[in-house]
Amino acid sequence: MKNPLEPDCAALDQRDRERFAPLQELFAPGARGIIYFDAGSIGPMPADAPRRVQETLQSQWRIGRRRSWNDTDWLEQPRRLGARLAPVIGASADDVVVGDSTSVNLYKLIRNALSIAAPRRVIVAERDAFPTDLYVVEGIAEAGLAELRVIANAGELNQALAPGDVAVVALSHVDYRSSERHDMRAVCALARTHGALTVWDLSHSAGAVRIELRECGADFAVSCGYKYLCGGPGAPSLFYVHPKWHDAAWPAICGWMGHADTFAFRRQFTPATGPARHLVGSPPVVANVVFGAAAEIWSRVDIEAIDARHRSLSDTLIALLERRCHGFGIELQGPREHERRGGHVAIRFERASALVQALCDRGVVASSREPDTVRFSLHPITTRHVELEDAVERLRDLLDKAAWRDARYQHHVV
Ligand SMILES: *Cc1c(COP(=O)(O)O)cnc(C)c1O
């Protein structure tokens, strides 16, 4: 029996058909019968990725070997991928490059920001940030290169900036647990007022919701490539440098791929212009080819439409959860307004890990984070509204039966 107050998921999918069905077809379907809500851990595979890899291995590696460095785009990939993905994060083509991991890029860009902001040496970071982001800044401080000032939340930013000694504010745009999204424009303006630079981690917003790096005046940003952006397992990360900082300081790690003229083999390091100076060693060609299949899809996407569809999906999920799973001890963890949320909808449940394992056994792949967060990461292209309805039904059924109490769900999994 349909409650007239509930979202009509079939109708919402029908509304999206004309615009999104052609894009959905560019992704390979996942396992039959599985509802996948974990694009925030690893995004779905572009259908064209296997063919591209096969072609690269067979003709560019097996046949071409060394000549492929000259005959193909291997060396151009980091810049080309960056240029294609730039609109997804509200950046210009020349300001984004792809390479290394998110952790490594955070290190390089925070160090670069410290060089620019010297003699200031304070980094402001959030207490509950993703662990690797904190390890990176702790390591920089431990090496004597900066001083760390940890805040509990954005509300403490003003106070942290007040002494006028902050070099870098390093924040995750979206919290990996609660999905709470910072007001990027406001934070950038505040940091600027106090003479501090901003370094953003976009891992839980890039490819899910609209980001306007350039308009907000963000100084630096990095994003994971293998989550919503669908770059493949362990995909390289992308990073952004505001044009005013392109040539402001030497990169933190100087390598031949960041040299202005790599194959001149000069004794002296001359940094390349633009964000490419932060490239270090040889590009991961096969991984970049996989990412290229996703970048091709992103280049056909209207980011406003992506944002609107993500809003529709996540609002629908929240409405369904609240109407159908009421009274089972779950509550919405993150904000209710789309503008304050990232790629996932987070709920609190005391036994989050057991619940997620039980859900997985019923064909719904979500993820949990300690201590009590359940994350439903919705992909703005591939997720369908009817899947939300189906998943919430399965969730309600297992809550009703308290199936998560089963002994086999009580150990910890990744
Ligand atoms: C996924 C994620 C990372 C991943 O870092 P890698 O170095 O690419 O493994 C970093 N930061 C945040 C906030 C993440 O969500």
XYZ file of C-alpha atoms and ligand atoms in Angstrom:
429
model
C 0.000 0.000 0.000
C 1.556 3.293 -1.045
C 1.448 6.184 1.370
C 0.594 9.281 -0.710
C 3.078 11.288 1.378
C 5.984 9.073 0.369
C 8.171 9.845 -2.634
C 7.112 8.084 -5.821
C 10.475 6.575 -6.767
C 9.402 5.101 -10.089
C 8.098 8.498 -11.185
C 11.326 10.212 -10.107
C 13.375 7.748 -12.161
C 11.040 8.280 -15.097
C 11.615 12.030 -14.805
C 15.404 11.462 -14.952
C 15.322 8.969 -17.815
C 15.885 11.231 -20.751
C 18.866 12.966 -19.208
C 20.518 10.206 -17.197
C 19.770 6.874 -18.885
C 22.396 7.507 -21.611
C 24.997 8.286 -18.923
C 23.988 5.272 -16.825
C 24.623 3.075 -19.853
C 28.248 4.234 -19.883
C 28.783 2.321 -16.615
C 29.063 -1.450 -16.393
C 26.262 -2.960 -14.308
C 27.282 -4.319 -10.894
C 26.407 -7.757 -9.557
C 22.799 -8.744 -10.222
C 20.478 -8.208 -7.290
C 22.959 -6.060 -5.379
C 22.029 -2.517 -4.454
C 25.232 -0.542 -4.201
C 25.378 2.449 -1.872
C 29.109 2.730 -1.373
C 30.409 5.031 -4.095
C 32.036 6.915 -1.197
C 34.402 3.954 -0.777
C 34.760 2.879 -4.394
C 32.717 4.143 -7.336
C 31.215 2.010 -10.133
C 33.220 0.970 -13.200
C 32.912 2.772 -16.540
C 31.954 0.130 -19.138
C 34.753 1.199 -21.458
C 37.567 0.720 -18.895
C 38.465 -2.948 -19.696
C 38.706 -2.278 -23.435
C 40.981 0.697 -22.843
C 43.267 -1.258 -20.542
C 43.454 -4.167 -22.965
C 44.355 -1.810 -25.795
C 47.032 -0.101 -23.686
C 48.631 -3.384 -22.668
C 48.476 -5.013 -26.070
C 49.438 -2.245 -28.449
C 51.123 0.408 -26.295
C 53.072 -1.883 -23.989
C 53.490 -5.266 -25.737
C 54.168 -3.791 -29.166
C 55.143 -0.163 -28.558
C 57.308 -0.555 -25.442
C 59.658 2.432 -25.006
C 58.359 4.116 -28.174
C 54.971 4.593 -26.544
C 56.388 7.383 -24.370
C 56.764 9.288 -27.636
C 53.920 7.905 -29.695
C 51.085 8.055 -27.216
C 49.746 10.451 -24.574
C 51.342 8.689 -21.583
C 53.206 11.804 -20.459
C 50.279 14.101 -21.179
C 47.780 12.090 -19.152
C 48.212 13.865 -15.792
C 47.406 17.253 -17.372
C 44.739 15.947 -19.754
C 42.865 14.108 -17.045
C 43.077 17.160 -14.824
C 41.715 19.392 -17.597
C 38.794 17.039 -18.232
C 37.900 16.723 -14.565
C 38.350 20.430 -13.711
C 34.717 21.461 -14.415
C 33.503 18.810 -11.955
C 35.175 20.739 -9.123
C 34.492 24.226 -10.450
C 38.044 24.810 -11.683
C 39.657 25.850 -14.965
C 41.455 23.300 -17.114
C 44.936 24.678 -16.393
C 44.522 24.513 -12.635
C 44.054 20.763 -12.114
C 46.438 17.817 -12.519
C 46.152 14.108 -11.683
C 48.849 12.057 -9.941
C 49.965 10.343 -6.717
C 47.548 9.592 -3.874
C 45.351 11.941 -1.872
C 47.621 11.599 1.164
C 50.751 12.449 -0.835
C 49.083 15.382 -2.581
C 47.878 16.764 0.740
C 51.446 16.627 1.988
C 52.814 18.371 -1.108
C 50.189 21.119 -1.216
C 50.217 21.858 2.504
C 53.998 22.135 2.375
C 53.692 24.385 -0.670
C 51.168 26.576 1.142
C 53.533 26.782 4.127
C 56.333 27.960 1.832
C 54.090 30.659 0.397
C 52.792 31.797 3.799
C 56.194 31.851 5.547
C 57.161 33.019 8.114
C 53.721 31.988 9.378
C 53.828 28.322 10.353
C 50.535 27.329 11.987
C 48.295 24.697 10.357
C 44.666 24.582 11.493
C 43.064 21.151 11.184
C 39.892 19.482 12.451
C 39.983 16.973 15.310
C 37.636 14.496 13.633
C 39.093 14.707 10.128
C 39.830 11.538 8.140
C 42.831 9.900 9.847
C 45.264 10.117 6.923
C 44.638 13.860 6.621
C 45.597 14.273 10.277
C 48.616 11.967 10.012
C 49.922 14.139 7.170
C 49.758 17.373 9.171
C 51.054 15.691 12.319
C 54.014 14.407 10.346
C 54.750 17.882 9.011
C 54.595 19.282 12.549
C 56.684 16.412 13.940
C 59.411 17.214 11.408
C 59.539 20.743 12.816
C 58.102 22.320 9.671
C 54.906 23.670 11.220
C 52.841 23.963 14.352
C 49.462 22.273 14.600
C 46.314 23.956 15.964
C 43.454 21.482 16.191
C 39.855 22.695 16.303
C 36.715 20.699 17.192
C 34.598 22.179 14.388
C 34.170 25.147 12.061
C 32.667 27.153 14.897
C 36.147 27.424 16.397
C 37.741 28.689 13.201
C 37.370 32.340 14.010
C 39.122 31.926 17.323
C 41.879 29.799 15.796
C 42.567 32.447 13.159
C 42.390 35.414 15.519
C 46.094 35.513 16.561
C 46.973 36.226 12.902
C 49.660 33.547 12.741
C 47.866 30.872 10.705
C 49.542 29.826 7.461
C 47.152 27.097 6.324
C 43.599 26.005 7.091
C 43.388 22.359 5.985
C 39.848 20.964 6.004
C 37.787 18.181 4.509
C 34.996 19.777 2.513
C 32.678 16.998 3.702
C 33.024 14.964 6.895
C 33.585 11.282 6.080
C 31.316 10.208 8.922
C 28.444 12.675 9.279
C 28.498 13.973 5.667
C 28.432 17.521 7.027
C 29.666 19.953 4.386
C 31.584 23.123 5.179
C 30.460 26.404 3.680
C 33.489 26.678 1.415
C 32.830 30.253 0.372
C 32.510 31.466 3.959
C 35.577 29.570 5.203
C 37.718 30.827 2.310
C 36.605 34.407 2.954
C 37.325 34.118 6.669
C 40.759 32.573 6.092
C 41.591 35.261 3.544
C 40.616 38.003 5.992
C 43.159 36.579 8.427
C 45.855 36.113 5.787
C 45.670 32.298 5.818
C 45.582 29.926 2.833
C 43.042 27.105 2.437
C 43.733 23.486 1.452
C 40.568 21.436 0.863
C 40.086 17.681 0.717
C 37.181 17.056 -1.657
C 37.103 13.253 -1.336
C 33.454 13.111 -0.184
C 32.089 15.832 -2.432
C 33.874 15.632 -5.816
C 31.630 13.867 -8.316
C 28.654 13.940 -5.952
C 27.706 17.582 -5.403
C 28.573 20.908 -7.024
C 31.861 22.472 -5.975
C 32.979 25.974 -6.942
C 36.671 26.141 -6.105
C 37.474 29.087 -8.300
C 34.439 31.146 -7.331
C 34.968 30.505 -3.644
C 38.602 31.569 -3.910
C 39.993 28.278 -2.584
C 43.797 28.251 -2.683
C 44.500 24.518 -2.973
C 42.435 21.333 -3.130
C 42.898 17.592 -3.511
C 40.412 14.838 -4.176
C 40.398 11.095 -4.072
C 39.994 9.632 -7.581
C 38.422 6.254 -6.802
C 35.285 7.309 -4.941
C 32.449 9.203 -6.680
C 34.785 10.082 -9.568
C 34.986 6.375 -10.513
C 38.701 6.371 -11.369
C 39.139 2.718 -10.365
C 40.673 0.980 -7.306
C 43.644 3.004 -6.055
C 43.169 5.599 -8.815
C 45.521 8.572 -8.642
C 44.215 11.680 -6.940
C 43.530 15.048 -8.536
C 44.727 18.351 -7.184
C 43.985 22.015 -7.740
C 46.193 25.055 -7.389
C 44.704 28.551 -7.651
C 46.323 30.402 -10.585
C 47.820 33.047 -8.291
C 49.909 30.307 -6.629
C 50.907 28.411 -9.770
C 54.445 29.691 -9.751
C 54.687 31.029 -6.217
C 57.077 28.504 -4.664
C 59.041 25.373 -5.418
C 57.113 22.127 -4.927
C 57.638 20.238 -1.657
C 58.936 17.213 -3.558
C 60.971 18.076 -6.631
C 61.086 15.336 -9.247
C 61.799 15.066 -12.929
C 58.107 15.006 -13.946
C 57.705 18.412 -12.295
C 60.658 19.852 -14.210
C 60.006 22.498 -16.869
C 61.928 20.368 -19.391
C 61.993 16.780 -18.153
C 63.896 15.182 -21.024
C 66.603 17.806 -21.286
C 68.074 16.028 -18.219
C 69.409 19.270 -16.810
C 71.484 19.239 -13.682
C 69.436 22.060 -12.117
C 65.786 21.803 -11.155
C 63.551 24.338 -12.886
C 59.940 23.909 -11.841
C 57.296 23.562 -14.556
C 54.705 26.316 -14.644
C 51.338 25.615 -13.063
C 50.196 22.717 -10.902
C 52.241 20.243 -12.966
C 55.332 21.288 -10.968
C 53.909 19.132 -8.177
C 54.177 15.994 -10.292
C 57.126 13.927 -9.128
C 57.843 10.585 -10.823
C 56.608 8.624 -13.831
C 52.826 8.561 -14.241
C 50.929 5.322 -13.488
C 49.955 4.796 -17.122
C 47.507 1.910 -16.748
C 45.743 3.540 -13.800
C 45.501 6.779 -15.769
C 43.977 4.919 -18.712
C 41.294 3.519 -16.397
C 40.661 6.994 -14.968
C 40.422 8.246 -18.560
C 37.292 6.148 -19.113
C 35.648 7.926 -16.177
C 36.950 11.355 -17.220
C 35.315 10.821 -20.617
C 31.956 10.360 -18.888
C 32.498 13.389 -16.644
C 33.270 15.535 -19.671
C 29.694 14.894 -20.913
C 28.045 15.758 -17.641
C 26.284 18.952 -16.640
C 27.392 19.474 -13.054
C 24.207 21.386 -12.141
C 22.129 18.400 -13.201
C 24.393 16.078 -11.207
C 23.940 18.211 -8.121
C 20.161 18.351 -8.568
C 19.939 14.588 -9.017
C 22.059 13.956 -5.937
C 19.756 16.210 -3.986
C 16.715 14.303 -5.212
C 18.276 10.931 -4.323
C 19.451 11.898 -0.865
C 16.245 13.788 0.069
C 14.266 10.748 -1.048
C 16.401 8.393 1.019
C 16.035 10.536 4.132
C 12.260 10.701 3.669
C 12.030 6.918 3.227
C 14.274 6.169 6.212
C 12.318 8.469 8.492
C 8.919 7.179 7.428
C 9.664 3.472 7.268
C 12.390 2.866 9.841
C 11.014 5.038 12.583
C 11.277 3.631 16.114
C 14.188 1.237 15.542
C 16.874 3.373 17.166
C 18.214 4.976 14.028
C 18.536 8.712 13.522
C 19.804 10.983 10.815
C 23.368 11.927 11.719
C 24.244 14.629 9.228
C 22.420 17.773 8.193
C 19.014 17.714 6.545
C 19.675 20.431 3.953
C 21.303 19.364 0.723
C 23.669 22.370 0.685
C 25.140 21.222 3.974
C 25.557 17.571 2.983
C 28.083 15.684 0.864
C 27.941 12.469 -1.142
C 26.447 10.222 1.501
C 23.508 10.141 3.862
C 24.675 9.176 7.354
C 22.544 7.628 10.041
C 23.428 6.763 13.617
C 22.833 3.255 14.907
C 24.456 1.879 18.021
C 25.548 -1.344 16.298
C 26.459 0.246 12.954
C 28.967 -2.403 11.895
C 26.605 -5.337 12.609
C 23.770 -3.562 10.819
C 25.882 -2.934 7.712
C 27.022 -6.583 7.597
C 23.455 -7.826 7.932
C 22.360 -5.390 5.244
C 25.142 -6.604 2.969
C 23.874 -10.194 3.371
C 20.519 -8.907 2.159
C 22.052 -7.433 -0.965
C 22.526 -3.806 0.100
C 26.139 -2.629 0.181
C 26.637 0.360 2.498
C 29.521 1.069 4.905
C 30.003 1.791 8.589
C 32.478 3.963 10.449
C 33.339 3.845 14.132
C 31.665 4.311 16.488
C 28.080 4.394 15.244
C 27.839 5.731 11.680
C 26.097 3.957 8.796
C 26.840 5.566 5.432
C 24.706 5.321 2.306
C 26.857 6.813 -0.456
C 24.694 7.664 -3.434
C 26.165 8.021 -6.891
C 24.494 10.904 -8.733
C 24.571 9.064 -12.065
C 24.151 5.353 -11.368
C 21.937 5.218 -8.257
C 18.215 4.883 -8.996
C 15.369 6.081 -6.813
C 13.661 2.669 -6.924
C 16.793 1.139 -5.395
C 16.389 3.459 -2.410
C 12.899 2.177 -1.850
C 13.970 -1.449 -2.204
C 16.942 -0.987 0.148
C 14.895 0.758 2.824
C 12.375 -2.109 2.695
C 15.178 -4.635 3.246
C 16.543 -2.485 6.055
C 13.154 -2.199 7.738
C 12.663 -5.944 7.549
C 15.996 -6.701 9.185
C 15.435 -4.073 11.884
C 12.024 -5.544 12.507
C 13.537 -9.003 12.991
C 16.609 -7.595 14.805
C 18.604 -9.752 12.377
C 21.740 -7.657 13.014
C 21.997 -9.368 16.435
C 23.117 -12.601 14.768
C 26.501 -13.791 16.081
C 28.118 -13.775 12.648
C 27.734 -9.973 12.376
C 29.504 -9.173 15.639
C 33.107 -9.120 14.412
C 34.768 -6.185 12.740
C 35.134 -5.931 8.957
C 36.522 -3.288 6.588
C 39.403 8.292 0.786
C 40.058 9.443 1.429
C 41.439 9.608 1.328
C 42.253 8.601 0.575
O 43.596 8.872 0.580
P 44.593 8.044 -0.332
O 45.890 8.578 0.039
O 44.220 8.326 -1.764
O 44.413 6.599 0.015
C 42.002 10.731 1.939
N 41.243 11.616 2.615
C 39.889 11.473 2.724
C 39.091 12.487 3.472
C 39.279 10.367 2.157
O 37.973 10.212 2.267
